[in-house]
Amino acid sequence: MRFASACGIDPASLNGLPLLQVLAGPSWDTGEFDSGLRTLAERLKRRESFRELRLPVRIDGEDRWWEMAASPRFDDHGEFYGFLGVSADITQQRNLADKINRMARFDTLTGLPNRLMVNETLVKAMADADRWGGRYAFMMLDLDRFKAVNDTLGHPIGDRLLGRVSERIQQLMGVNEICGRLGGDEFAVVIRDAGDTAAVERLAERIIAALSQPYEIDAHTLHIGASIGLAMGPRDGRTAEMLVRSADLALYRAKDAGRGVFRRYEPELHVQAEERRVLEAALREAIENGEMHLVYQPIVETGSQLPCGFEALLRWTSREFGSVLPAKFIALAEETRLIGPIGAWVVRTACEEAARWPSDMRIAVNVSADQLRNPGFVTTIASALASTGVSPERLELEVTESVFMHEGLGATQILDRVAELGVRLSLDDFGSGHSSLGYLSRTRFSSLKIDRNFVRDAAGGLREAVAIVRAGIALATSLGMDTTAEGIETKAELGVLHELGCTHAQGFYFGRPMSVEDARALANREWKDAVAA
């Protein structure tokens, strides 16, 4: 009676029915049995005990799960007369386990497979391809400009944007591909059969094109893009870890190429990555080993041509690599977040040296966008000034327009707090970036530096360059700001910029970046070559 009730069957109709037929339900007629039911049939046929056997059953039109255990029974003469067992409805536990399993393998925000399931899918695809001698591929995707959306409009908008991105990627997937979200704004695509290389590359291009189309979210029109790193096996990796690593290196190359493109993995990328790893390790110890030093390039007044200050420039002479170009190690410092401690050392060291100069000599220090992400940046500046006794107006921090691409990170607010200390702010490479006028109106700059390219073209008589330089100088003058022409190399260039009204100049014409001793002598008017001929 209890068994009939559990099965939802009239006890009278249960008599004479095989157990398997009762449990199989509608599938009894089709013969399409679940693996658990086939296992049960085998155990019953061989009269073997079983336990923790789970199988689906259909009761009153509802799918349920049972767990069964039983053992054969024999009489005193050894004759088999049936099974004695128990069953339990484990539907709730099964559903909970399925939910936990789904949570462990699917991204809750987008519904796409997560990193774990992507890896499991990749491992299986590689095993299948190896068995049949096929090829497979792995794409790693990174969204371009997504962080700016998150920072300016907030995470709720960013989350909805990620949902739209996942929908667009999913629409491009066929039976041969699976896409997943690795975390943040990183996605991945596993291609099970990558025998057609051209088709794989076309898919990468289609994904980039699809993700680069505008998104309309809450009256906001959002523009982002995607960069893709592509690795194909078994050439680029015979294990999942190696293939993912290769795709990651290719993605790094795609970003370095300007973003919005895909790049395939090439073997030399591993060599470059190893070199970068070794260089990073050396950079981490550079300050402690005394390998960092500053050189100083004079800044002069265009009228008197006498120095009024210096720009401190960072140099690294590694014990292992020799002299490392600033463009190489500063970019690495920013990527590895080492720019914070290195930048703090530069400010402190520059202020310590400026304390030895006359009180009318200024010191300029470059600041990157990554430094302005650190909430302790203002404290670093204040501490350097307090410990060295340098007055705030003698310190000038130079920032480029790229800083304002991270507006949501609070760059303007940080710079305002620095200005409140009395520190001067300079907009470097004016005119070479995005929307300089907007930045000048929102931030209390004391000076702007005219990009070397405009200086050269204006001195060469190029009308457009002359107009831009004249307009920039007029704007700065109206705002009470100084102007500095960068990269002056000839007397003619100096004459043109002075005639246009530029107040300060800097370049090889007045001196190359010099040692601390030479800078100190020049600052104290002891350097015999202070004024260029």
XYZ file of C-alpha atoms in Angstrom, residues 22-529:
508
model
C 6.282 0.635 -12.497
C 9.449 2.666 -12.077
C 10.033 3.240 -15.810
C 6.602 4.783 -16.333
C 6.063 6.092 -19.895
C 9.597 5.103 -20.955
C 8.683 1.426 -20.521
C 6.997 1.424 -23.915
C 9.823 3.252 -25.716
C 12.659 1.309 -24.105
C 14.616 4.531 -23.518
C 15.700 3.845 -19.968
C 17.743 6.021 -17.650
C 21.168 4.633 -16.731
C 19.985 4.185 -13.144
C 17.066 2.056 -14.294
C 19.364 -0.077 -16.461
C 21.659 -0.584 -13.472
C 18.661 -1.626 -11.375
C 17.585 -4.125 -14.041
C 21.055 -5.679 -14.104
C 21.212 -5.991 -10.315
C 17.787 -7.534 -10.141
C 18.619 -9.943 -12.948
C 21.861 -11.044 -11.230
C 20.199 -10.977 -7.810
C 22.861 -8.642 -6.425
C 22.579 -6.163 -3.595
C 22.624 -2.464 -4.374
C 22.555 0.775 -2.402
C 22.415 4.517 -3.038
C 21.012 3.812 -6.490
C 19.430 7.001 -7.800
C 16.912 7.028 -10.614
C 14.227 9.343 -11.993
C 10.567 8.402 -11.644
C 7.429 10.113 -12.859
C 4.602 10.354 -10.359
C 1.282 12.023 -11.096
C 2.811 13.798 -14.080
C 5.718 15.168 -12.016
C 9.359 14.195 -12.346
C 10.842 12.982 -9.052
C 14.071 11.334 -7.909
C 14.316 8.253 -5.726
C 17.221 6.654 -3.964
C 16.916 2.907 -3.522
C 18.734 0.166 -1.646
C 17.891 -3.559 -1.514
C 19.372 -6.995 -1.070
C 18.228 -10.429 -2.299
C 16.463 -12.778 0.108
C 16.750 -16.577 0.220
C 14.817 -19.164 2.251
C 16.316 -21.839 4.483
C 16.854 -24.046 1.443
C 18.761 -21.357 -0.426
C 15.930 -20.630 -2.779
C 15.624 -16.986 -3.920
C 12.238 -15.515 -3.181
C 12.700 -11.759 -3.763
C 14.347 -8.534 -2.697
C 13.937 -6.621 0.523
C 14.688 -2.954 0.266
C 13.804 0.653 0.931
C 13.410 3.760 -1.168
C 13.456 7.454 -0.333
C 12.274 10.473 -2.260
C 15.385 12.684 -2.685
C 13.891 15.168 -5.149
C 14.457 18.140 -2.856
C 18.058 17.156 -2.116
C 18.643 16.509 -5.819
C 17.258 19.907 -6.802
C 19.402 21.567 -4.163
C 22.468 19.708 -5.412
C 21.662 20.752 -8.984
C 21.306 24.353 -7.852
C 24.626 24.248 -6.038
C 26.242 22.611 -9.052
C 24.827 25.291 -11.330
C 26.009 28.049 -9.023
C 29.445 26.471 -9.041
C 29.590 26.328 -12.837
C 27.511 29.251 -14.078
C 27.946 32.976 -13.646
C 25.085 34.410 -11.593
C 25.147 37.786 -13.368
C 25.136 36.718 -17.020
C 24.010 33.081 -16.837
C 27.047 32.062 -18.894
C 29.394 29.240 -17.877
C 31.921 30.505 -15.353
C 35.668 29.946 -15.178
C 35.307 26.435 -13.711
C 32.921 25.207 -16.404
C 34.890 26.909 -19.178
C 37.969 25.046 -18.004
C 36.080 21.737 -17.785
C 34.697 22.264 -21.286
C 38.156 23.098 -22.606
C 39.692 19.997 -21.017
C 37.002 17.786 -22.564
C 37.351 19.474 -25.984
C 41.103 18.909 -25.888
C 40.678 15.261 -24.912
C 38.166 14.666 -27.726
C 40.382 16.406 -30.289
C 43.445 14.459 -29.190
C 41.511 11.211 -29.522
C 40.590 11.958 -33.135
C 43.646 13.956 -34.116
C 41.733 17.230 -34.377
C 42.455 20.829 -33.429
C 40.836 23.094 -30.861
C 41.006 26.787 -29.988
C 40.560 29.123 -27.056
C 39.742 32.842 -27.168
C 40.230 35.218 -24.269
C 38.208 38.450 -24.518
C 38.696 41.669 -22.596
C 36.296 44.586 -22.889
C 37.812 47.931 -23.861
C 36.675 51.065 -21.984
C 34.339 49.083 -19.738
C 35.991 50.332 -16.556
C 35.202 53.923 -17.527
C 31.500 52.983 -17.704
C 31.626 51.334 -14.294
C 33.454 54.258 -12.739
C 31.307 57.028 -14.206
C 27.811 55.495 -14.275
C 28.088 52.987 -11.443
C 28.125 49.218 -11.086
C 24.376 48.657 -11.707
C 24.746 50.101 -15.218
C 28.010 48.179 -15.627
C 26.298 44.934 -14.635
C 23.489 45.489 -17.135
C 26.076 46.237 -19.793
C 27.803 42.935 -19.033
C 24.454 41.228 -19.491
C 24.038 42.803 -22.933
C 27.590 41.840 -23.867
C 26.967 38.224 -22.891
C 23.789 38.162 -25.004
C 25.648 39.402 -28.071
C 28.432 36.867 -27.658
C 25.945 34.049 -27.065
C 24.086 34.898 -30.282
C 27.285 34.259 -32.262
C 27.886 30.832 -30.761
C 27.136 27.693 -32.753
C 27.067 24.038 -31.750
C 30.852 24.006 -32.044
C 31.485 26.845 -29.576
C 30.762 27.702 -25.965
C 31.298 31.106 -24.371
C 31.720 31.901 -20.699
C 32.561 34.707 -18.316
C 35.867 34.385 -16.502
C 35.170 37.287 -14.149
C 35.034 41.079 -14.269
C 34.986 42.117 -17.919
C 36.837 39.032 -19.136
C 35.101 36.430 -21.289
C 36.255 33.273 -23.060
C 35.225 31.124 -26.007
C 36.063 27.436 -26.410
C 36.044 26.127 -29.998
C 35.797 22.332 -29.962
C 36.743 21.827 -33.614
C 39.193 24.427 -34.928
C 40.148 22.627 -38.112
C 39.114 25.663 -40.169
C 41.520 28.359 -38.979
C 39.976 31.025 -41.183
C 36.533 30.365 -39.692
C 37.936 30.744 -36.167
C 39.536 34.070 -37.066
C 36.311 35.272 -38.700
C 34.460 34.453 -35.480
C 36.919 36.609 -33.534
C 36.341 39.495 -35.937
C 32.552 39.073 -35.705
C 32.678 39.139 -31.911
C 34.713 42.355 -31.917
C 32.367 43.949 -34.442
C 29.260 42.922 -32.469
C 30.566 44.123 -29.117
C 31.688 47.449 -30.612
C 28.139 48.455 -31.588
C 26.501 51.067 -29.275
C 24.456 49.961 -26.253
C 21.343 51.825 -25.078
C 20.907 51.492 -21.310
C 18.768 53.859 -19.204
C 18.953 56.704 -21.737
C 22.725 56.280 -21.921
C 24.399 55.448 -25.214
C 27.459 53.429 -24.296
C 30.421 52.708 -26.534
C 32.867 49.973 -25.606
C 34.871 47.450 -27.583
C 36.763 44.203 -27.207
C 40.257 42.837 -27.636
C 40.813 39.113 -28.207
C 43.735 36.777 -27.730
C 43.516 33.551 -29.745
C 45.405 30.323 -29.104
C 45.003 27.121 -31.131
C 45.934 23.650 -30.000
C 47.744 21.463 -29.901
C 50.370 23.831 -31.328
C 49.877 26.585 -28.726
C 49.316 24.307 -25.750
C 48.737 20.629 -24.997
C 47.216 21.305 -21.581
C 44.363 23.629 -20.672
C 46.676 25.710 -18.507
C 49.188 26.169 -21.325
C 46.510 27.049 -23.882
C 44.898 29.625 -21.586
C 48.319 31.105 -20.883
C 49.018 31.372 -24.606
C 45.665 33.084 -25.227
C 46.378 35.486 -22.378
C 49.722 36.441 -23.922
C 48.022 36.968 -27.286
C 45.411 39.174 -25.568
C 48.178 41.261 -24.036
C 49.599 41.687 -27.531
C 46.183 42.731 -28.881
C 45.871 45.413 -26.206
C 49.381 46.606 -26.939
C 48.401 46.908 -30.621
C 45.793 49.509 -29.768
C 42.814 47.381 -28.679
C 39.752 46.534 -30.740
C 41.639 43.771 -32.577
C 42.445 40.095 -32.176
C 45.904 38.619 -32.170
C 47.013 35.007 -32.496
C 49.552 33.540 -30.170
C 53.112 33.394 -31.465
C 55.897 31.395 -29.765
C 58.068 34.480 -29.198
C 55.392 35.843 -26.856
C 56.485 33.321 -24.235
C 60.046 34.569 -24.529
C 58.865 38.160 -24.131
C 56.708 37.203 -21.159
C 59.648 35.536 -19.456
C 61.824 38.580 -20.084
C 59.071 40.764 -18.657
C 58.785 38.532 -15.578
C 62.507 38.754 -14.912
C 62.491 42.520 -15.508
C 59.558 42.917 -13.117
C 61.417 40.984 -10.411
C 64.430 43.257 -10.882
C 62.235 46.359 -10.817
C 60.722 45.333 -7.489
C 64.181 45.459 -5.913
C 65.533 48.455 -7.827
C 64.883 51.081 -5.154
C 66.201 48.936 -2.298
C 69.330 48.173 -4.330
C 69.942 51.862 -5.016
C 69.568 51.407 -8.778
C 67.136 54.290 -9.246
C 68.317 57.855 -9.613
C 67.023 61.194 -10.848
C 68.383 63.479 -13.517
C 67.307 67.072 -13.872
C 66.510 69.055 -17.016
C 66.481 72.849 -16.664
C 63.405 74.968 -17.313
C 64.217 78.554 -18.281
C 62.421 81.854 -18.638
C 62.198 82.668 -22.331
C 63.044 86.332 -21.765
C 66.195 86.060 -19.629
C 67.003 82.468 -20.657
C 68.012 81.859 -17.057
C 66.938 78.677 -15.279
C 63.975 78.995 -12.935
C 63.552 75.336 -12.130
C 64.107 71.723 -13.181
C 62.061 68.742 -14.227
C 63.059 65.590 -12.320
C 63.320 62.572 -14.614
C 63.590 59.005 -13.380
C 66.381 56.728 -14.578
C 67.136 53.076 -13.824
C 70.527 51.438 -14.179
C 69.942 47.761 -13.447
C 72.747 45.519 -12.263
C 71.407 42.816 -14.556
C 70.041 44.716 -17.563
C 72.129 47.884 -17.549
C 70.407 51.128 -18.495
C 66.677 50.451 -19.001
C 64.680 52.897 -21.113
C 62.067 54.873 -19.099
C 59.376 54.058 -21.677
C 59.941 50.387 -20.905
C 60.201 50.280 -17.138
C 57.687 53.041 -16.314
C 54.992 51.251 -18.342
C 55.879 48.043 -16.503
C 55.716 49.854 -13.155
C 52.218 51.094 -13.986
C 51.010 47.655 -15.068
C 52.349 45.971 -11.926
C 51.188 48.760 -9.585
C 54.780 49.458 -8.577
C 54.380 53.046 -9.735
C 52.964 53.951 -6.312
C 56.095 53.292 -4.210
C 58.399 54.344 -7.043
C 56.481 57.598 -7.543
C 56.572 58.313 -3.797
C 60.351 57.839 -3.834
C 60.683 60.225 -6.795
C 58.671 62.987 -5.064
C 60.568 62.588 -1.816
C 63.990 62.513 -3.496
C 63.199 65.474 -5.757
C 62.025 67.549 -2.798
C 65.122 66.615 -0.803
C 67.293 67.914 -3.637
C 65.183 71.041 -4.181
C 65.707 71.891 -0.511
C 69.382 72.481 -1.386
C 68.540 75.022 -4.089
C 67.673 78.707 -3.791
C 64.103 79.299 -2.665
C 63.048 80.670 -6.065
C 63.901 77.452 -7.943
C 61.033 75.065 -8.658
C 61.034 71.298 -9.092
C 58.619 69.524 -11.484
C 57.674 65.871 -11.115
C 55.602 63.715 -13.494
C 52.552 61.953 -12.061
C 50.714 59.050 -13.726
C 47.021 58.195 -13.647
C 47.818 55.102 -11.575
C 49.325 57.238 -8.814
C 46.123 59.257 -8.601
C 44.180 56.058 -7.945
C 45.929 55.742 -4.601
C 43.918 57.494 -1.859
C 47.203 58.061 0.004
C 48.700 60.125 -2.808
C 47.887 63.492 -1.201
C 49.434 62.333 2.064
C 52.567 61.311 0.163
C 52.907 64.824 -1.280
C 52.223 66.540 2.041
C 54.700 64.300 3.849
C 57.458 64.979 1.297
C 56.981 68.732 1.635
C 56.853 68.627 5.439
C 59.931 66.433 5.847
C 62.098 68.475 3.442
C 60.846 71.948 4.299
C 60.209 72.771 0.631
C 57.395 75.305 0.262
C 54.391 73.907 -1.674
C 54.526 76.514 -4.462
C 58.003 75.283 -5.428
C 56.670 71.819 -6.288
C 54.914 71.353 -9.635
C 53.180 68.119 -10.529
C 52.873 67.398 -14.244
C 49.958 65.299 -15.487
C 48.989 64.354 -19.020
C 45.479 64.420 -20.424
C 45.288 60.628 -20.140
C 44.771 61.117 -16.390
C 41.262 62.367 -17.085
C 40.337 59.201 -18.940
C 40.037 57.800 -15.403
C 37.632 60.540 -14.298
C 35.549 58.061 -12.329
C 38.598 57.218 -10.240
C 38.494 60.730 -8.755
C 41.502 62.226 -10.578
C 40.000 65.719 -10.497
C 39.197 65.478 -6.794
C 42.698 64.255 -5.963
C 44.284 67.054 -7.981
C 42.037 69.598 -6.275
C 43.214 68.377 -2.877
C 46.827 68.653 -4.016
C 46.191 72.200 -5.247
C 44.711 73.068 -1.846
C 48.126 72.283 -0.358
C 49.524 75.082 -2.489
C 51.256 72.751 -4.966
C 51.328 73.871 -8.596
C 49.718 71.699 -11.305
C 50.861 71.537 -14.918
C 49.018 70.010 -17.870
C 51.692 68.238 -19.906
C 51.626 67.598 -23.682
C 48.854 70.168 -24.139
C 46.914 69.702 -27.372
C 48.014 66.144 -28.076
C 45.195 64.389 -26.221
C 41.428 64.561 -26.005
C 39.624 67.709 -24.813
C 42.140 70.006 -23.176
C 39.770 72.965 -22.773
C 37.426 70.924 -20.603
C 40.251 69.830 -18.328
C 41.572 73.375 -17.940
C 38.127 74.571 -16.863
C 37.658 71.838 -14.252
C 41.108 71.733 -12.643
C 43.204 74.481 -11.078
C 46.264 74.283 -13.292
C 49.110 76.752 -12.822
C 50.726 76.115 -16.189
C 50.463 74.135 -19.367
C 53.238 72.605 -21.441
C 52.950 72.846 -25.208
C 53.701 69.549 -26.924
C 57.017 69.279 -28.756
C 55.314 68.535 -32.100
C 53.463 71.863 -32.039
C 56.659 73.671 -31.065
C 58.534 72.192 -34.017
C 55.743 72.829 -36.525
C 55.113 76.371 -35.296
C 58.828 77.199 -35.555
C 58.714 75.777 -39.075
C 55.976 78.221 -40.023
C 53.099 75.731 -40.276
C 50.017 77.951 -40.089
C 47.820 75.476 -38.244
C 50.481 74.861 -35.583
C 51.102 78.591 -35.137
C 47.375 79.167 -34.674
C 47.066 76.371 -32.114
C 50.106 77.506 -30.116
C 48.956 81.153 -30.170
C 45.454 80.128 -29.033
C 46.857 77.953 -26.252
C 49.103 80.707 -24.966
C 46.259 83.249 -25.111
C 43.994 80.865 -23.194
C 46.640 80.231 -20.542
C 47.313 83.952 -20.166
C 43.619 84.708 -19.720
C 43.456 82.046 -16.987
C 46.544 83.406 -15.238
C 48.677 80.409 -16.188
C 52.296 80.095 -17.278
C 53.211 78.299 -20.507
C 56.216 76.077 -21.177
C 57.386 75.073 -24.646
C 58.759 71.526 -24.658
C 61.613 70.238 -26.780
C 63.321 73.525 -27.733
C 66.417 72.521 -29.692
C 67.390 75.644 -31.668
C 67.648 79.370 -31.200
C 65.082 79.849 -33.964
C 62.520 77.718 -32.106
C 63.124 79.718 -28.938
C 62.689 82.999 -30.815
C 59.367 81.976 -32.356
C 57.895 80.715 -29.081
C 59.082 83.775 -27.181
C 57.515 86.014 -29.833
C 54.240 84.100 -29.510
C 54.219 84.890 -25.801
C 55.415 81.604 -24.249
C 56.823 82.359 -20.770
C 59.044 79.322 -20.228
C 60.952 76.792 -22.298
C 62.680 73.454 -21.905
C 64.813 71.378 -24.237
C 68.281 70.330 -25.358
C 69.036 73.911 -26.397
C 69.285 74.802 -22.703
C 70.679 71.504 -21.489
C 70.109 67.795 -21.509
C 68.956 65.999 -18.376
C 71.917 66.363 -16.009
C 73.290 64.831 -12.854
C 72.262 66.003 -9.428
C 75.651 67.696 -8.955
C 75.403 69.686 -12.199
C 71.819 70.642 -11.474
C 72.783 71.847 -8.006
C 75.601 73.967 -9.457
C 73.288 75.465 -12.077
C 70.578 76.122 -9.519
C 73.085 78.056 -7.450
C 74.266 79.984 -10.542
C 77.678 78.303 -10.400
C 77.498 76.467 -13.719
C 79.570 78.395 -16.251
C 77.440 77.354 -19.211
